[in-house]
mmCIF file with all atom_site columns, N, CA and C in Angstrom:
data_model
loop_
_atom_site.group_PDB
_atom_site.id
_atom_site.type_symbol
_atom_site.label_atom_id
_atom_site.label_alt_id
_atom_site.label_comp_id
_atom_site.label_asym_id
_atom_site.label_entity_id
_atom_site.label_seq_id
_atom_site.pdbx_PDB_ins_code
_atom_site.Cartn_x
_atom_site.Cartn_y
_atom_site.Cartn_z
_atom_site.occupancy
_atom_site.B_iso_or_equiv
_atom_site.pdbx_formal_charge
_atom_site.auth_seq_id
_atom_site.auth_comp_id
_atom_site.auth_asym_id
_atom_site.auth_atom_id
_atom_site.pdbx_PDB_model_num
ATOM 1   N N  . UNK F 1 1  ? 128.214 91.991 71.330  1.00 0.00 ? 1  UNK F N  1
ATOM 2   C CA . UNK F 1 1  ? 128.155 91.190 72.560  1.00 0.00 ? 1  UNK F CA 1
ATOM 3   C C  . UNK F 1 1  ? 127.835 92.081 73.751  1.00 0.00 ? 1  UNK F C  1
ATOM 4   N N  . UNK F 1 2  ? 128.548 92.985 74.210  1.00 0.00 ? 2  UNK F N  1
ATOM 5   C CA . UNK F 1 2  ? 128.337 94.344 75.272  1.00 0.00 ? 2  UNK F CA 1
ATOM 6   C C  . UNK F 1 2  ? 127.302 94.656 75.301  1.00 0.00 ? 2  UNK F C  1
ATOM 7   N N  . UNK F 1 3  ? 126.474 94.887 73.566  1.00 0.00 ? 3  UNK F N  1
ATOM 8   C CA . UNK F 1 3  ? 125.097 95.673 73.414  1.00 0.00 ? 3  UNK F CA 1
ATOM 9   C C  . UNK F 1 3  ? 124.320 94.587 73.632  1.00 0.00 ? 3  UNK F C  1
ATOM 10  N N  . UNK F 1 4  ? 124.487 93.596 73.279  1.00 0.00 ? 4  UNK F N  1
ATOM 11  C CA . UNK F 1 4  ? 123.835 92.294 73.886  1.00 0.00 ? 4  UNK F CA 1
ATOM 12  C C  . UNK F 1 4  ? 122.908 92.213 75.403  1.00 0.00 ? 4  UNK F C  1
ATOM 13  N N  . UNK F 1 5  ? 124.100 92.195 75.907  1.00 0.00 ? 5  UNK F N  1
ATOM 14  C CA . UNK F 1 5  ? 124.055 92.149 77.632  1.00 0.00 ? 5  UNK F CA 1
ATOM 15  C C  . UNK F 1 5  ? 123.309 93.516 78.426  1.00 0.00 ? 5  UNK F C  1
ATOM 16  N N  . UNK F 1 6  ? 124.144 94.344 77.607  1.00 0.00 ? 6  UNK F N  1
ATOM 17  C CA . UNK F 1 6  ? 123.146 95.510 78.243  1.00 0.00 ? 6  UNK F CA 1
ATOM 18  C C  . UNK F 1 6  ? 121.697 96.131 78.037  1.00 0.00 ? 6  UNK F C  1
ATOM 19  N N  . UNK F 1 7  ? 121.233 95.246 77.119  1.00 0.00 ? 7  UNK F N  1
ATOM 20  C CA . UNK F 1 7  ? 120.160 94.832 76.600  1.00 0.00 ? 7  UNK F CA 1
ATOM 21  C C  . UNK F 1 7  ? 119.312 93.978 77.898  1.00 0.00 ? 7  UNK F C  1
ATOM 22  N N  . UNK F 1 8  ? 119.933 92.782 78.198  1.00 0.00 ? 8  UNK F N  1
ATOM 23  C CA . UNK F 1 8  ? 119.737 91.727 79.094  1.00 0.00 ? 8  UNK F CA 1
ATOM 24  C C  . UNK F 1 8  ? 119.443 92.486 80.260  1.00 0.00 ? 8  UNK F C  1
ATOM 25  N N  . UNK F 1 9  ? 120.647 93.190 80.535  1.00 0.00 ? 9  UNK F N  1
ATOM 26  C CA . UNK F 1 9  ? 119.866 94.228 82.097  1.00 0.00 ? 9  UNK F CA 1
ATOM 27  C C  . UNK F 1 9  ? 119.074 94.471 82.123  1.00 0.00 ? 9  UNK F C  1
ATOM 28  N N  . UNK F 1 10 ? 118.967 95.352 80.953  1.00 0.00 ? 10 UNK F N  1
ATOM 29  C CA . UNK F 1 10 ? 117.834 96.926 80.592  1.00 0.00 ? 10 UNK F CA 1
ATOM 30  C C  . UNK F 1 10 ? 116.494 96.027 80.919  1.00 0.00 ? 10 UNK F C  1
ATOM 31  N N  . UNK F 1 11 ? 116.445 94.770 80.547  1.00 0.00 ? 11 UNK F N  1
ATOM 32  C CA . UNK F 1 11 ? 115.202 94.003 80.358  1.00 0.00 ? 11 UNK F CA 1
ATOM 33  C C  . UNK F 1 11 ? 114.840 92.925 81.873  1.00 0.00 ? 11 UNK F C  1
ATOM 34  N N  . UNK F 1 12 ? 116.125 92.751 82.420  1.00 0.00 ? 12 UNK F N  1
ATOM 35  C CA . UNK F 1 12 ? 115.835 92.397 83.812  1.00 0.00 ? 12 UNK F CA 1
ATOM 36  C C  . UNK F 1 12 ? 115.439 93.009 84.429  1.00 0.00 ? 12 UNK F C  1
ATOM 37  N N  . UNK F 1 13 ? 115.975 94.719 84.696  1.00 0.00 ? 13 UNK F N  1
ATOM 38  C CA . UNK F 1 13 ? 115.753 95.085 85.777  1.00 0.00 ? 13 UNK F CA 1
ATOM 39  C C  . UNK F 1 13 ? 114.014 95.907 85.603  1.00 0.00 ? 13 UNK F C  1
ATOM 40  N N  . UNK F 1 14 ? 113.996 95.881 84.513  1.00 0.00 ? 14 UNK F N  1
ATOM 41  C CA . UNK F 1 14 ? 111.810 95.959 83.912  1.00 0.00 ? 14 UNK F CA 1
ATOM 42  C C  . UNK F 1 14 ? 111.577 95.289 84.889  1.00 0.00 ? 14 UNK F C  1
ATOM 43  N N  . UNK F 1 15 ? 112.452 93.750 84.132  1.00 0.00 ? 15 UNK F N  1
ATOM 44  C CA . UNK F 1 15 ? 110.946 93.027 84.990  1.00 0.00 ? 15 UNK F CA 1
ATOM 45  C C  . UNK F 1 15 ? 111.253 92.518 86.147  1.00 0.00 ? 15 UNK F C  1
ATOM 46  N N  . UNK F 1 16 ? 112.220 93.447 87.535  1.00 0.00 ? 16 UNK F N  1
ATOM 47  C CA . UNK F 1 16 ? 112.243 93.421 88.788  1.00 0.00 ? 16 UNK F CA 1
ATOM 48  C C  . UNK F 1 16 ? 111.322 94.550 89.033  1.00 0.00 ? 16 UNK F C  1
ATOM 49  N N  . UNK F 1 17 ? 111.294 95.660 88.155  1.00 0.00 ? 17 UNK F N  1
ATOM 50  C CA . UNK F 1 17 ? 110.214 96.929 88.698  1.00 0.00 ? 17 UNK F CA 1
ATOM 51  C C  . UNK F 1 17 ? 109.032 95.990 88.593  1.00 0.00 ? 17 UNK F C  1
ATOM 52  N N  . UNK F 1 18 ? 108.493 95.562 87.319  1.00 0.00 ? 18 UNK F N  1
ATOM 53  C CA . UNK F 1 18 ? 107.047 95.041 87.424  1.00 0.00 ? 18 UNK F CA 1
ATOM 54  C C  . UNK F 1 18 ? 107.328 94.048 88.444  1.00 0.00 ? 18 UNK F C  1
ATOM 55  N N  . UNK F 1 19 ? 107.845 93.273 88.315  1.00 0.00 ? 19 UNK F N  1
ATOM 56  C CA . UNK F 1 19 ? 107.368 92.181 89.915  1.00 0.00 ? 19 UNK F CA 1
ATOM 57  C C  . UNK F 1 19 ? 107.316 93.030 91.399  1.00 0.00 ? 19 UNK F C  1
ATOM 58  N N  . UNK F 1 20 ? 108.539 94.004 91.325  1.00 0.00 ? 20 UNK F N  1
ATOM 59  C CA . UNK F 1 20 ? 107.679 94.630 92.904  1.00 0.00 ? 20 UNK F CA 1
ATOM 60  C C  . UNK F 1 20 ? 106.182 95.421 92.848  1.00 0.00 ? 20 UNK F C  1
ATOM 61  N N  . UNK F 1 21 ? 105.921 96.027 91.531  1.00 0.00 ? 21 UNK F N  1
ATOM 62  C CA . UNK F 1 21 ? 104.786 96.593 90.874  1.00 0.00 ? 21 UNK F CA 1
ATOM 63  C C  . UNK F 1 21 ? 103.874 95.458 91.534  1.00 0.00 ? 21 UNK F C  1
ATOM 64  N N  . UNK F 1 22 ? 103.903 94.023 91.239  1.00 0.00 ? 22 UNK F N  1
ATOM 65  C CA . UNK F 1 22 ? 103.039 93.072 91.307  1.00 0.00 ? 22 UNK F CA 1
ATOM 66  C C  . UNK F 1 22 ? 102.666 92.997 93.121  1.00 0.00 ? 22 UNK F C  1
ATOM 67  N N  . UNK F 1 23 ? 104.122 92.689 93.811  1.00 0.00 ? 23 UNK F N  1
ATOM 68  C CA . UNK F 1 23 ? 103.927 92.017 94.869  1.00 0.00 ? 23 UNK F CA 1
ATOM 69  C C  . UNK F 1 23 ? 102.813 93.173 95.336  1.00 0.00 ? 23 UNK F C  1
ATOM 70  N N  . UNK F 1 24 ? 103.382 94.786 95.266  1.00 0.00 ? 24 UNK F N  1
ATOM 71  C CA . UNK F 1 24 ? 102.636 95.605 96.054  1.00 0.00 ? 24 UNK F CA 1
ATOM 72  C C  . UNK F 1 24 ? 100.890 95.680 95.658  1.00 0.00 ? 24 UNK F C  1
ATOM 73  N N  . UNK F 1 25 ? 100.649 95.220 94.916  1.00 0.00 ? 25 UNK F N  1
ATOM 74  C CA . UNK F 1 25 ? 99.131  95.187 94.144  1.00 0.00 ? 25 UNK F CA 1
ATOM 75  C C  . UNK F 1 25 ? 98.486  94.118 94.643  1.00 0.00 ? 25 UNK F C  1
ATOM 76  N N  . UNK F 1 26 ? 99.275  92.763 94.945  1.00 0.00 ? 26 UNK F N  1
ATOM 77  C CA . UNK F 1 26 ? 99.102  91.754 95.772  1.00 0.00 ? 26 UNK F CA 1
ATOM 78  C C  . UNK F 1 26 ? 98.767  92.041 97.012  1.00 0.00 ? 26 UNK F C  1
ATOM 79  N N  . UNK F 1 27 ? 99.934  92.585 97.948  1.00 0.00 ? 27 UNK F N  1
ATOM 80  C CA . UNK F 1 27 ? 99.843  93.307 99.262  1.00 0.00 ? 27 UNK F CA 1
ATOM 81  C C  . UNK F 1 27 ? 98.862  93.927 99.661  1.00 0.00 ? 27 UNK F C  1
ATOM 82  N N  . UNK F 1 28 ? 98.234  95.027 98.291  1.00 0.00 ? 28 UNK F N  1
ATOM 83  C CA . UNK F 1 28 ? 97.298  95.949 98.505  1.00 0.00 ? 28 UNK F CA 1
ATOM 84  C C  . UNK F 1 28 ? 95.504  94.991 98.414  1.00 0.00 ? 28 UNK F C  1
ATOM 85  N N  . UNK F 1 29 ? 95.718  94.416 97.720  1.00 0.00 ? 29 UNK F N  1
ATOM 86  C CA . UNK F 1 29 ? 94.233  93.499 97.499  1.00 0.00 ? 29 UNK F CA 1
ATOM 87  C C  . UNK F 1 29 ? 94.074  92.781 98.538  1.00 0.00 ? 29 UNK F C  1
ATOM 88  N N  . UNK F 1 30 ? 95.406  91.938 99.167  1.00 0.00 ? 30 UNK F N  1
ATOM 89  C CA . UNK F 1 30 ? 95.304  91.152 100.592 1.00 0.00 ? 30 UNK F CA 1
ATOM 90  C C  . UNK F 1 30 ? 95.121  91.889 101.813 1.00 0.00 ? 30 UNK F C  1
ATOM 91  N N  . UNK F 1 31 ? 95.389  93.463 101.695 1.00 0.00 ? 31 UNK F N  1
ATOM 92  C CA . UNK F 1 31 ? 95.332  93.694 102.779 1.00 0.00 ? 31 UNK F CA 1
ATOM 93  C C  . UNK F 1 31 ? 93.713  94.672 102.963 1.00 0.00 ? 31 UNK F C  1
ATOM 94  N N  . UNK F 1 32 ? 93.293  94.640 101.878 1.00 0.00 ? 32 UNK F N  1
ATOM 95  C CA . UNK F 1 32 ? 91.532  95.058 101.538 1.00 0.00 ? 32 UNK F CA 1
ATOM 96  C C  . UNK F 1 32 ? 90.760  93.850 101.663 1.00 0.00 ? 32 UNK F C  1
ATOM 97  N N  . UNK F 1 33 ? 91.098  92.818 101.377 1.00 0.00 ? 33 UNK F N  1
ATOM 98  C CA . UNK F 1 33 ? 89.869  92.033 101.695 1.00 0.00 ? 33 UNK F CA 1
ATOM 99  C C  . UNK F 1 33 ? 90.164  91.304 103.287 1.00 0.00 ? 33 UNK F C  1
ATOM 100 N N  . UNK F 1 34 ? 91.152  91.409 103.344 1.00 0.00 ? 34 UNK F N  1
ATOM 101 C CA . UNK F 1 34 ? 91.542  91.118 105.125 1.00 0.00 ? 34 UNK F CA 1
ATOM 102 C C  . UNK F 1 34 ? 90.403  92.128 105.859 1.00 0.00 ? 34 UNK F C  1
ATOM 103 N N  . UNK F 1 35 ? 90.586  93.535 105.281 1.00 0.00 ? 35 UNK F N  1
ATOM 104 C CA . UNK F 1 35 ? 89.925  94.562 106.252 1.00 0.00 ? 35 UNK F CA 1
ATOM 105 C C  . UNK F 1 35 ? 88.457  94.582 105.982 1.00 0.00 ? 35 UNK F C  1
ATOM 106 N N  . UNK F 1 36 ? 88.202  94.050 104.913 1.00 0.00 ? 36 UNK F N  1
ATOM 107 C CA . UNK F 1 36 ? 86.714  94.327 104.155 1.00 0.00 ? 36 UNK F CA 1
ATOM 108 C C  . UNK F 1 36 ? 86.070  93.031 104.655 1.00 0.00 ? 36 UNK F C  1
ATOM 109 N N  . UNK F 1 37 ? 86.158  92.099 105.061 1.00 0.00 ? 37 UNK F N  1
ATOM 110 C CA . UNK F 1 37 ? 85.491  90.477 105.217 1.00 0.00 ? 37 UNK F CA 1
ATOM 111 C C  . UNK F 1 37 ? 84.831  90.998 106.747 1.00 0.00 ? 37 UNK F C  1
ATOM 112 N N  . UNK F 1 38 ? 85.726  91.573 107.376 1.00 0.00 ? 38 UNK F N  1
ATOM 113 C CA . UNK F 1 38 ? 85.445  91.366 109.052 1.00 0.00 ? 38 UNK F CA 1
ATOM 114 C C  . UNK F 1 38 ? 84.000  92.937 108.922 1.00 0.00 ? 38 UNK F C  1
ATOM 115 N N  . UNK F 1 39 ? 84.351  93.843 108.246 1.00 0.00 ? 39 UNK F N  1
ATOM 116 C CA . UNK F 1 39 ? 83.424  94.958 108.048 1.00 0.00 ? 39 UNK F CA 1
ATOM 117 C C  . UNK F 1 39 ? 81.728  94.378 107.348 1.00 0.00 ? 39 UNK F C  1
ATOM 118 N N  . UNK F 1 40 ? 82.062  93.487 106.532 1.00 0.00 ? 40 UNK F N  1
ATOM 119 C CA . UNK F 1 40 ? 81.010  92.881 105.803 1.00 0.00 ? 40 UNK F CA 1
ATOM 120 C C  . UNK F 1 40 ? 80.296  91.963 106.803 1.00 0.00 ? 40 UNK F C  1
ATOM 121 N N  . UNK F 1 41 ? 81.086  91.513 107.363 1.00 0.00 ? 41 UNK F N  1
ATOM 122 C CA . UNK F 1 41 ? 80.448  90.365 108.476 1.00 0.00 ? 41 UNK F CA 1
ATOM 123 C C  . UNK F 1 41 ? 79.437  91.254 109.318 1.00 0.00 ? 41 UNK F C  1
ATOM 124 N N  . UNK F 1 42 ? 80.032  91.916 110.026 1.00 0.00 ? 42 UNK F N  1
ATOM 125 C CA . UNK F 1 42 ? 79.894  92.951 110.818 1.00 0.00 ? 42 UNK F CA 1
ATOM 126 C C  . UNK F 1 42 ? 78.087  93.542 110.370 1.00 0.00 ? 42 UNK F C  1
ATOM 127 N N  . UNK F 1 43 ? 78.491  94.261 108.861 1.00 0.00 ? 43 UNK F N  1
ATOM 128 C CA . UNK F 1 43 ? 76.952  95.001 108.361 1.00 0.00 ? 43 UNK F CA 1
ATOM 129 C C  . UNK F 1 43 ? 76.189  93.951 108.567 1.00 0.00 ? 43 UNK F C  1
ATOM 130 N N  . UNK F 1 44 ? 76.529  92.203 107.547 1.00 0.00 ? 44 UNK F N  1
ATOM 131 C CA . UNK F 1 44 ? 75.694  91.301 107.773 1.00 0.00 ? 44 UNK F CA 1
ATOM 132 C C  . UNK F 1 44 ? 74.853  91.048 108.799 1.00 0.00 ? 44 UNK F C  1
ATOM 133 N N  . UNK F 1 45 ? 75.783  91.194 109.826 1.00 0.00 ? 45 UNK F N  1
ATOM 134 C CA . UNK F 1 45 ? 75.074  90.704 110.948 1.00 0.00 ? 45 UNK F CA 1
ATOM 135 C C  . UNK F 1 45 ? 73.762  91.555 112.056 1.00 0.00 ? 45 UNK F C  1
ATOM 136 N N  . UNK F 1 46 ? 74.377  93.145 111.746 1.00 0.00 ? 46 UNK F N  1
ATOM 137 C CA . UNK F 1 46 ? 73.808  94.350 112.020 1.00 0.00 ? 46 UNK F CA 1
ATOM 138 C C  . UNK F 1 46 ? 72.338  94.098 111.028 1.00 0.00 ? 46 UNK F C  1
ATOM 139 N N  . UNK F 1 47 ? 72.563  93.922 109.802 1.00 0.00 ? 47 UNK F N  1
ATOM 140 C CA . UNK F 1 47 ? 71.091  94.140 109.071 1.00 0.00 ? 47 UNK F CA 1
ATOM 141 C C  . UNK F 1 47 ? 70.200  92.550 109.376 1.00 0.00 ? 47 UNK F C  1
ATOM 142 N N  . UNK F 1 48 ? 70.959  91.396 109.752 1.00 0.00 ? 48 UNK F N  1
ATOM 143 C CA . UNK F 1 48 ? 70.208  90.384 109.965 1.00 0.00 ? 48 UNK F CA 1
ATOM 144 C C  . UNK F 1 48 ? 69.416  90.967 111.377 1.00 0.00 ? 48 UNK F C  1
ATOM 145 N N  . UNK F 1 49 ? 70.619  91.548 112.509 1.00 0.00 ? 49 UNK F N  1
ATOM 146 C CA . UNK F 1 49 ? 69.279  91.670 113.870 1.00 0.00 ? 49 UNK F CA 1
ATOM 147 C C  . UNK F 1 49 ? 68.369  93.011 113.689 1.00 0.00 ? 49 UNK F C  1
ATOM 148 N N  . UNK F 1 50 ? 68.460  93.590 112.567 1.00 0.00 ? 50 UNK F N  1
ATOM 149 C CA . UNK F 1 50 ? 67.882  94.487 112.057 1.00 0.00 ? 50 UNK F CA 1
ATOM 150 C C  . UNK F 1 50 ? 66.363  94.232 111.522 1.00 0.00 ? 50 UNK F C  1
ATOM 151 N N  . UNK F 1 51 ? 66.331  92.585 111.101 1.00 0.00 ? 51 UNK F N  1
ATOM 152 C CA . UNK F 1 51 ? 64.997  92.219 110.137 1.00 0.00 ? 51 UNK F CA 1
ATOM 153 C C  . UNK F 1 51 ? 64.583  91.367 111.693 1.00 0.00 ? 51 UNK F C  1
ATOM 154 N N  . UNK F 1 52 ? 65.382  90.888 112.340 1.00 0.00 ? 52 UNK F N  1
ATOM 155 C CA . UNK F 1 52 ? 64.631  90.265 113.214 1.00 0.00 ? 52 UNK F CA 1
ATOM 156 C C  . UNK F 1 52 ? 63.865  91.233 114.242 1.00 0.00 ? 52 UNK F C  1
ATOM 157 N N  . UNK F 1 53 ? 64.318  92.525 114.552 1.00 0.00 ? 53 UNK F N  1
ATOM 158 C CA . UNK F 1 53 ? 63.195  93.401 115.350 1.00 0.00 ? 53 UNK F CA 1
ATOM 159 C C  . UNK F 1 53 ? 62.193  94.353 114.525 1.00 0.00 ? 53 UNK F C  1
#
């Protein structure tokens, strides 16, 4: 029963590391395409008045 449970931890607290593992991989992708959309816009718009002169 004891070895049971401490089993149960051993295996919760995994999968509290992988879920903060997750959120921060989350965090990290949201906070790249947050920064990357406005940069992309940006070139877009640079190489569009680029073809127009």
């Amino acid at each position: 029963m004891d070895k049971f449970k401490k089993i149960q931890i051993i295996q919760f607290q995994r999968r509290q590391v992988v879920h903060k593992k997750m959120k921060a991989m989350e965090r990290l992708v949201c906070y790249v395409v947050i920064c990357r959309k406005p940069i992309q816009m940006m070139e877009a718009r640079v190489q569009s008045m680029g073809s127009i002169n």
